[in-house]
PDB file of C-alpha atoms in Angstrom:
ATOM      1  CA  MET A 210      -6.012  -3.154  23.574  1.00  0.00           C
ATOM      2  CA  THR A 211      -9.625  -1.707  23.725  1.00  0.00           C
ATOM      3  CA  ASP A 212     -11.849  -3.923  21.769  1.00  0.00           C
ATOM      4  CA  SER A 213     -14.859  -1.901  20.518  1.00  0.00           C
ATOM      5  CA  VAL A 214     -16.778  -5.315  19.122  1.00  0.00           C
ATOM      6  CA  ASP A 215     -18.414  -7.452  21.547  1.00  0.00           C
ATOM      7  CA  ALA A 216     -17.317 -11.134  21.785  1.00  0.00           C
ATOM      8  CA  ALA A 217     -20.573 -12.465  21.124  1.00  0.00           C
ATOM      9  CA  SER A 218     -20.029 -10.842  17.440  1.00  0.00           C
ATOM     10  CA  GLN A 219     -17.525 -13.384  16.662  1.00  0.00           C
ATOM     11  CA  SER A 220     -19.838 -16.141  16.754  1.00  0.00           C
ATOM     12  CA  ARG A 221     -21.631 -15.067  13.299  1.00  0.00           C
ATOM     13  CA  ARG A 222     -18.418 -16.150  11.546  1.00  0.00           C
ATOM     14  CA  PRO A 223     -17.244 -19.633  11.773  1.00  0.00           C
ATOM     15  CA  ARG A 224     -13.658 -20.118  12.957  1.00  0.00           C
ATOM     16  CA  LYS A 225     -11.207 -21.641  10.323  1.00  0.00           C
ATOM     17  CA  ARG A 226      -7.814 -23.165  10.840  1.00  0.00           C
ATOM     18  CA  LEU A 227      -5.087 -21.526   8.972  1.00  0.00           C
ATOM     19  CA  GLN A 228      -2.379 -23.649   7.292  1.00  0.00           C
ATOM     20  CA  TYR A 229       1.186 -23.040   8.557  1.00  0.00           C
ATOM     21  CA  GLY A 230       2.676 -20.254   6.963  1.00  0.00           C
ATOM     22  CA  GLU A 231      -0.419 -18.464   5.788  1.00  0.00           C
ATOM     23  CA  GLY A 232      -1.888 -17.050   9.191  1.00  0.00           C
ATOM     24  CA  ARG A 233       0.147 -13.859   9.276  1.00  0.00           C
ATOM     25  CA  GLU A 234      -0.566 -12.817   5.712  1.00  0.00           C
ATOM     26  CA  ALA A 235      -4.273 -13.719   6.048  1.00  0.00           C
ATOM     27  CA  LEU A 236      -4.528 -11.502   9.538  1.00  0.00           C
ATOM     28  CA  LEU A 237      -2.702  -8.533   7.666  1.00  0.00           C
ATOM     29  CA  ASN A 238      -4.972  -8.639   4.964  1.00  0.00           C
ATOM     30  CA  ALA A 239      -7.885  -8.763   7.524  1.00  0.00           C
ATOM     31  CA  ALA A 240      -6.343  -5.725   9.060  1.00  0.00           C
ATOM     32  CA  VAL A 241      -6.034  -4.059   5.832  1.00  0.00           C
ATOM     33  CA  ARG A 242      -9.742  -4.597   5.025  1.00  0.00           C
ATOM     34  CA  VAL A 243     -10.853  -3.446   8.730  1.00  0.00           C
ATOM     35  CA  VAL A 244      -9.246  -0.080   8.441  1.00  0.00           C
ATOM     36  CA  ALA A 245     -10.114   0.470   4.840  1.00  0.00           C
ATOM     37  CA  ARG A 246     -13.733   0.200   5.641  1.00  0.00           C
ATOM     38  CA  GLY A 247     -13.631   1.984   9.088  1.00  0.00           C
ATOM     39  CA  GLY A 248     -10.469   3.783   9.576  1.00  0.00           C
ATOM     40  CA  LEU A 249      -7.927   3.293  12.035  1.00  0.00           C
ATOM     41  CA  ARG A 250      -9.978   3.572  15.070  1.00  0.00           C
ATOM     42  CA  ARG A 251     -11.740   0.423  13.965  1.00  0.00           C
ATOM     43  CA  LEU A 252      -8.627  -1.786  14.264  1.00  0.00           C
ATOM     44  CA  THR A 253      -9.087  -3.865  17.416  1.00  0.00           C
ATOM     45  CA  TYR A 254      -7.858  -7.491  17.800  1.00  0.00           C
ATOM     46  CA  ARG A 255     -11.244  -8.809  17.859  1.00  0.00           C
ATOM     47  CA  ALA A 256     -12.323  -6.663  14.639  1.00  0.00           C
ATOM     48  CA  VAL A 257      -9.285  -8.199  12.687  1.00  0.00           C
ATOM     49  CA  ALA A 258     -10.069 -11.804  14.124  1.00  0.00           C
ATOM     50  CA  GLU A 259     -13.682 -11.357  12.935  1.00  0.00           C
ATOM     51  CA  GLU A 260     -12.753 -10.391   9.720  1.00  0.00           C
ATOM     52  CA  ALA A 261     -10.158 -13.451   9.331  1.00  0.00           C
ATOM     53  CA  GLY A 262     -12.606 -15.940  10.960  1.00  0.00           C
ATOM     54  CA  VAL A 263     -10.265 -16.976  13.570  1.00  0.00           C
ATOM     55  CA  THR A 264      -9.983 -16.197  17.390  1.00  0.00           C
ATOM     56  CA  HIS A 265      -8.575 -13.060  18.666  1.00  0.00           C
ATOM     57  CA  GLY A 266      -5.940 -14.761  20.540  1.00  0.00           C
ATOM     58  CA  LEU A 267      -4.241 -15.926  17.395  1.00  0.00           C
ATOM     59  CA  VAL A 268      -3.819 -11.961  16.157  1.00  0.00           C
ATOM     60  CA  VAL A 269      -2.211 -11.375  19.803  1.00  0.00           C
ATOM     61  CA  HIS A 270      -0.057 -14.402  19.128  1.00  0.00           C
ATOM     62  CA  HIS A 271       1.356 -13.290  15.875  1.00  0.00           C
ATOM     63  CA  PHE A 272       1.854  -9.587  16.500  1.00  0.00           C
ATOM     64  CA  GLY A 273       1.823  -9.034  20.276  1.00  0.00           C
ATOM     65  CA  SER A 274       0.671  -5.283  20.077  1.00  0.00           C
ATOM     66  CA  ARG A 275      -1.426  -3.205  17.811  1.00  0.00           C
ATOM     67  CA  ASP A 276       1.221  -0.956  16.933  1.00  0.00           C
ATOM     68  CA  ALA A 277       3.089  -3.935  15.934  1.00  0.00           C
ATOM     69  CA  LEU A 278       0.146  -5.021  13.671  1.00  0.00           C
ATOM     70  CA  ILE A 279      -0.179  -1.563  12.116  1.00  0.00           C
ATOM     71  CA  GLU A 280       3.583  -1.436  11.107  1.00  0.00           C
ATOM     72  CA  GLU A 281       3.494  -4.832   9.670  1.00  0.00           C
ATOM     73  CA  ALA A 282       0.319  -4.206   7.990  1.00  0.00           C
ATOM     74  CA  LEU A 283       1.718  -0.966   6.364  1.00  0.00           C
ATOM     75  CA  ALA A 284       4.969  -2.723   5.210  1.00  0.00           C
ATOM     76  CA  HIS A 285       2.495  -5.540   3.527  1.00  0.00           C
ATOM     77  CA  THR A 286       0.458  -3.189   1.538  1.00  0.00           C
ATOM     78  CA  ILE A 287       3.818  -1.552   0.364  1.00  0.00           C
ATOM     79  CA  ARG A 288       5.325  -4.850  -0.663  1.00  0.00           C
ATOM     80  CA  THR A 289       2.027  -5.868  -2.334  1.00  0.00           C
ATOM     81  CA  SER A 290       1.892  -2.233  -4.202  1.00  0.00           C
ATOM     82  CA  LEU A 291       5.207  -2.547  -5.418  1.00  0.00           C
ATOM     83  CA  SER A 292       4.741  -6.054  -7.080  1.00  0.00           C
ATOM     84  CA  THR A 293       1.859  -5.220  -8.622  1.00  0.00           C
ATOM     85  CA  SER A 294       1.957  -1.557  -9.904  1.00  0.00           C
ATOM     86  CA  SER A 295       4.983  -2.120 -11.984  1.00  0.00           C
ATOM     87  CA  LEU A 296       6.651   0.720 -10.258  1.00  0.00           C
ATOM     88  CA  GLU A 297      10.044  -0.857 -10.707  1.00  0.00           C
ATOM     89  CA  PRO A 298       9.732  -3.498 -13.646  1.00  0.00           C
ATOM     90  CA  GLY A 299      13.280  -3.433 -14.098  1.00  0.00           C
ATOM     91  CA  THR A 300      13.543  -3.191 -17.806  1.00  0.00           C
ATOM     92  CA  GLY A 301      14.568   0.323 -18.226  1.00  0.00           C
ATOM     93  CA  ARG A 302      11.643   0.973 -20.824  1.00  0.00           C
ATOM     94  CA  VAL A 303       9.654   4.024 -20.423  1.00  0.00           C
ATOM     95  CA  SER A 304       6.470   2.169 -21.987  1.00  0.00           C
ATOM     96  CA  ASP A 305       6.825  -0.574 -19.210  1.00  0.00           C
ATOM     97  CA  PHE A 306       6.906   2.018 -16.333  1.00  0.00           C
ATOM     98  CA  SER A 307       3.814   1.740 -13.942  1.00  0.00           C
ATOM     99  CA  THR A 308       1.942  -0.278 -16.521  1.00  0.00           C
ATOM    100  CA  GLY A 309       0.002  -2.121 -13.795  1.00  0.00           C
ATOM    101  CA  LEU A 310      -1.259   1.123 -11.705  1.00  0.00           C
ATOM    102  CA  SER A 311      -4.907   1.341 -12.764  1.00  0.00           C
ATOM    103  CA  GLU A 312      -5.249  -2.303 -12.406  1.00  0.00           C
ATOM    104  CA  MET A 313      -3.873  -2.496  -8.871  1.00  0.00           C
ATOM    105  CA  VAL A 314      -6.203  -0.021  -7.801  1.00  0.00           C
ATOM    106  CA  THR A 315      -9.295  -1.589  -9.107  1.00  0.00           C
ATOM    107  CA  ALA A 316      -8.291  -5.121  -8.233  1.00  0.00           C
ATOM    108  CA  ASP A 317      -7.324  -4.084  -4.488  1.00  0.00           C
ATOM    109  CA  PRO A 318      -8.587  -0.846  -3.535  1.00  0.00           C
ATOM    110  CA  ASP A 319      -8.509  -1.515   0.073  1.00  0.00           C
ATOM    111  CA  THR A 320      -4.767  -1.692   0.055  1.00  0.00           C
ATOM    112  CA  GLN A 321      -4.558   1.687  -1.283  1.00  0.00           C
ATOM    113  CA  ALA A 322      -7.180   2.957   1.173  1.00  0.00           C
ATOM    114  CA  PHE A 323      -5.287   1.467   4.188  1.00  0.00           C
ATOM    115  CA  GLN A 324      -2.286   3.423   3.071  1.00  0.00           C
ATOM    116  CA  TYR A 325      -4.032   6.819   3.011  1.00  0.00           C
ATOM    117  CA  GLU A 326      -5.833   6.197   6.317  1.00  0.00           C
ATOM    118  CA  LEU A 327      -2.527   5.856   7.842  1.00  0.00           C
ATOM    119  CA  LEU A 328      -1.022   8.876   6.054  1.00  0.00           C
ATOM    120  CA  LEU A 329      -4.021  11.127   7.154  1.00  0.00           C
ATOM    121  CA  GLU A 330      -3.754   9.363  10.826  1.00  0.00           C
ATOM    122  CA  SER A 331      -0.133  10.477  11.161  1.00  0.00           C
ATOM    123  CA  ARG A 332      -1.105  13.911  11.319  1.00  0.00           C
ATOM    124  CA  ARG A 333      -3.090  13.261  14.441  1.00  0.00           C
ATOM    125  CA  ARG A 334      -0.826  10.711  15.771  1.00  0.00           C
ATOM    126  CA  PRO A 335       2.709  11.913  14.949  1.00  0.00           C
ATOM    127  CA  GLU A 336       4.270   8.671  16.522  1.00  0.00           C
ATOM    128  CA  LEU A 337       3.188   7.096  13.229  1.00  0.00           C
ATOM    129  CA  LEU A 338       5.291   9.398  11.064  1.00  0.00           C
ATOM    130  CA  PRO A 339       8.532   7.821  11.505  1.00  0.00           C
ATOM    131  CA  GLN A 340       7.394   4.375  10.113  1.00  0.00           C
ATOM    132  CA  ILE A 341       5.368   5.862   7.373  1.00  0.00           C
ATOM    133  CA  ARG A 342       8.443   7.959   6.266  1.00  0.00           C
ATOM    134  CA  GLU A 343      10.551   4.744   6.347  1.00  0.00           C
ATOM    135  CA  LEU A 344       8.240   2.578   4.637  1.00  0.00           C
ATOM    136  CA  TYR A 345       7.302   4.997   1.964  1.00  0.00           C
ATOM    137  CA  ASP A 346      11.284   5.464   1.365  1.00  0.00           C
ATOM    138  CA  GLU A 347      10.814   1.947  -0.178  1.00  0.00           C
ATOM    139  CA  TYR A 348       8.366   3.656  -2.723  1.00  0.00           C
ATOM    140  CA  PHE A 349      10.858   6.528  -3.297  1.00  0.00           C
ATOM    141  CA  ASP A 350      13.979   4.110  -3.607  1.00  0.00           C
ATOM    142  CA  ALA A 351      12.060   1.920  -6.066  1.00  0.00           C
ATOM    143  CA  ALA A 352      11.070   4.660  -8.404  1.00  0.00           C
ATOM    144  CA  GLN A 353      14.467   6.314  -8.268  1.00  0.00           C
ATOM    145  CA  ARG A 354      15.969   2.868  -9.325  1.00  0.00           C
ATOM    146  CA  GLU A 355      13.665   2.619 -12.138  1.00  0.00           C
ATOM    147  CA  LEU A 356      14.127   6.358 -13.332  1.00  0.00           C
ATOM    148  CA  GLY A 357      17.915   5.544 -13.234  1.00  0.00           C
ATOM    149  CA  ARG A 358      17.587   2.536 -15.693  1.00  0.00           C
ATOM    150  CA  MET A 359      15.407   4.732 -18.034  1.00  0.00           C
ATOM    151  CA  LEU A 360      17.519   8.150 -17.831  1.00  0.00           C
ATOM    152  CA  PRO A 361      20.906   8.243 -18.980  1.00  0.00           C
ATOM    153  CA  ALA A 362      21.615  11.196 -16.638  1.00  0.00           C
ATOM    154  CA  GLY A 363      19.743   9.147 -13.755  1.00  0.00           C
ATOM    155  CA  ALA A 364      17.051  10.862 -11.441  1.00  0.00           C
ATOM    156  CA  ASP A 365      17.919  12.836  -8.469  1.00  0.00           C
ATOM    157  CA  ARG A 366      15.698  12.961  -5.297  1.00  0.00           C
ATOM    158  CA  ALA A 367      13.361  15.790  -6.267  1.00  0.00           C
ATOM    159  CA  LEU A 368      12.518  14.536  -9.722  1.00  0.00           C
ATOM    160  CA  THR A 369      11.863  10.946  -7.980  1.00  0.00           C
ATOM    161  CA  ARG A 370       9.560  12.888  -5.724  1.00  0.00           C
ATOM    162  CA  LEU A 371       7.778  14.740  -8.556  1.00  0.00           C
ATOM    163  CA  VAL A 372       7.097  11.668 -10.627  1.00  0.00           C
ATOM    164  CA  PHE A 373       5.967   9.478  -7.418  1.00  0.00           C
ATOM    165  CA  ALA A 374       3.682  12.560  -6.249  1.00  0.00           C
ATOM    166  CA  ALA A 375       2.109  12.138  -9.858  1.00  0.00           C
ATOM    167  CA  LEU A 376       1.576   8.557  -9.459  1.00  0.00           C
ATOM    168  CA  ASP A 377       0.221   8.956  -5.829  1.00  0.00           C
ATOM    169  CA  GLY A 378      -2.158  11.258  -7.068  1.00  0.00           C
ATOM    170  CA  LEU A 379      -3.771   9.203  -9.712  1.00  0.00           C
ATOM    171  CA  VAL A 380      -3.985   6.361  -7.440  1.00  0.00           C
ATOM    172  CA  LEU A 381      -5.772   8.781  -5.033  1.00  0.00           C
ATOM    173  CA  HIS A 382      -7.940  10.028  -7.667  1.00  0.00           C
ATOM    174  CA  GLN A 383      -9.072   6.630  -8.958  1.00  0.00           C
ATOM    175  CA  LEU A 384      -9.656   5.168  -5.613  1.00  0.00           C
ATOM    176  CA  VAL A 385     -12.186   7.987  -5.010  1.00  0.00           C
ATOM    177  CA  LEU A 386     -13.500   8.911  -8.501  1.00  0.00           C
ATOM    178  CA  GLY A 387     -12.736   5.429 -10.311  1.00  0.00           C
ATOM    179  CA  GLU A 388     -12.390   6.030 -14.073  1.00  0.00           C
ATOM    180  CA  PRO A 389      -9.450   3.636 -14.554  1.00  0.00           C
ATOM    181  CA  GLU A 390      -9.355   5.146 -18.211  1.00  0.00           C
ATOM    182  CA  VAL A 391      -8.294   8.606 -16.892  1.00  0.00           C
ATOM    183  CA  THR A 392      -5.475   7.177 -15.160  1.00  0.00           C
ATOM    184  CA  GLU A 393      -4.094   5.277 -18.064  1.00  0.00           C
ATOM    185  CA  ALA A 394      -4.529   8.458 -20.138  1.00  0.00           C
ATOM    186  CA  ALA A 395      -2.441  10.451 -17.424  1.00  0.00           C
ATOM    187  CA  LEU A 396       0.183   7.858 -17.196  1.00  0.00           C
ATOM    188  CA  GLU A 397       0.861   7.773 -20.797  1.00  0.00           C
ATOM    189  CA  GLU A 398       1.454  11.362 -20.633  1.00  0.00           C
ATOM    190  CA  LEU A 399       3.622  11.027 -17.966  1.00  0.00           C
ATOM    191  CA  ARG A 400       5.647   8.728 -19.722  1.00  0.00           C
ATOM    192  CA  SER A 401       5.765  10.992 -22.911  1.00  0.00           C
ATOM    193  CA  LEU A 402       7.436  13.455 -20.403  1.00  0.00           C
ATOM    194  CA  LEU A 403       9.947  10.884 -19.541  1.00  0.00           C
ATOM    195  CA  ARG A 404      10.617  10.331 -23.141  1.00  0.00           C
ATOM    196  CA  LEU A 405      11.543  14.066 -23.407  1.00  0.00           C
ATOM    197  CA  LEU A 406      14.053  13.484 -20.594  1.00  0.00           C
ATOM    198  CA  HIS A 407      15.629  10.488 -22.476  1.00  0.00           C
ATOM    199  CA  ALA A 408      19.112  11.270 -23.980  1.00  0.00           C
ATOM    200  CA  ASP A 409      19.690  10.724 -27.588  1.00  0.00           C
ATOM    201  CA  GLY A 410      17.508   7.394 -27.860  1.00  0.00           C
ATOM    202  CA  ASP A 411      20.279   4.918 -26.737  1.00  0.00           C
ATOM    203  CA  ILE A 412      17.777   3.330 -24.500  1.00  0.00           C
ATOM    204  CA  PRO A 413      14.819   1.772 -25.996  1.00  0.00           C
ATOM    205  CA  GLY A 414      11.616   3.438 -24.940  1.00  0.00           C
TER     206      GLY A 414
END
């Protein structure tokens, strides 16, 4: 892998010893920050190592290849987003749907920026598209399961894509423009539309 960061630059940041079990996650978070700030072209072993404050050999040890690092970092960001956005709270209540979305973007914009960087990069590098499709299916599946809990008639793939596209657009707009209050207002409108799809009120909303 080509490294654009000179080895001497690593001396600017002291090395730290990662505890057992935390190394992979720390490196994945570092990779996310590197890509969020400089795009995928900036993702090198040395850049990730410098960001994490470790040797670049540790990055090689954990991931072996740049492609493996990218794939695992993308999976990591999706797991993080699913756990913090309330996309699938599991309650079946419309009022609970995506309640943490704007806070997620405010608290961790790098995670969202990383995903959008990879989405755009997949247009230039089609080899990235299969893993992005596979991993984004996790979002679609989570949304479809929760919509199925909320709506007695369930939700087909088209409705699921429509709802998720609205959420994805709100995340992108807040990431670029800020204005979390606008996100919250739009989310409440989305919930109002979902309530209209509710049946006869058997399910609390």
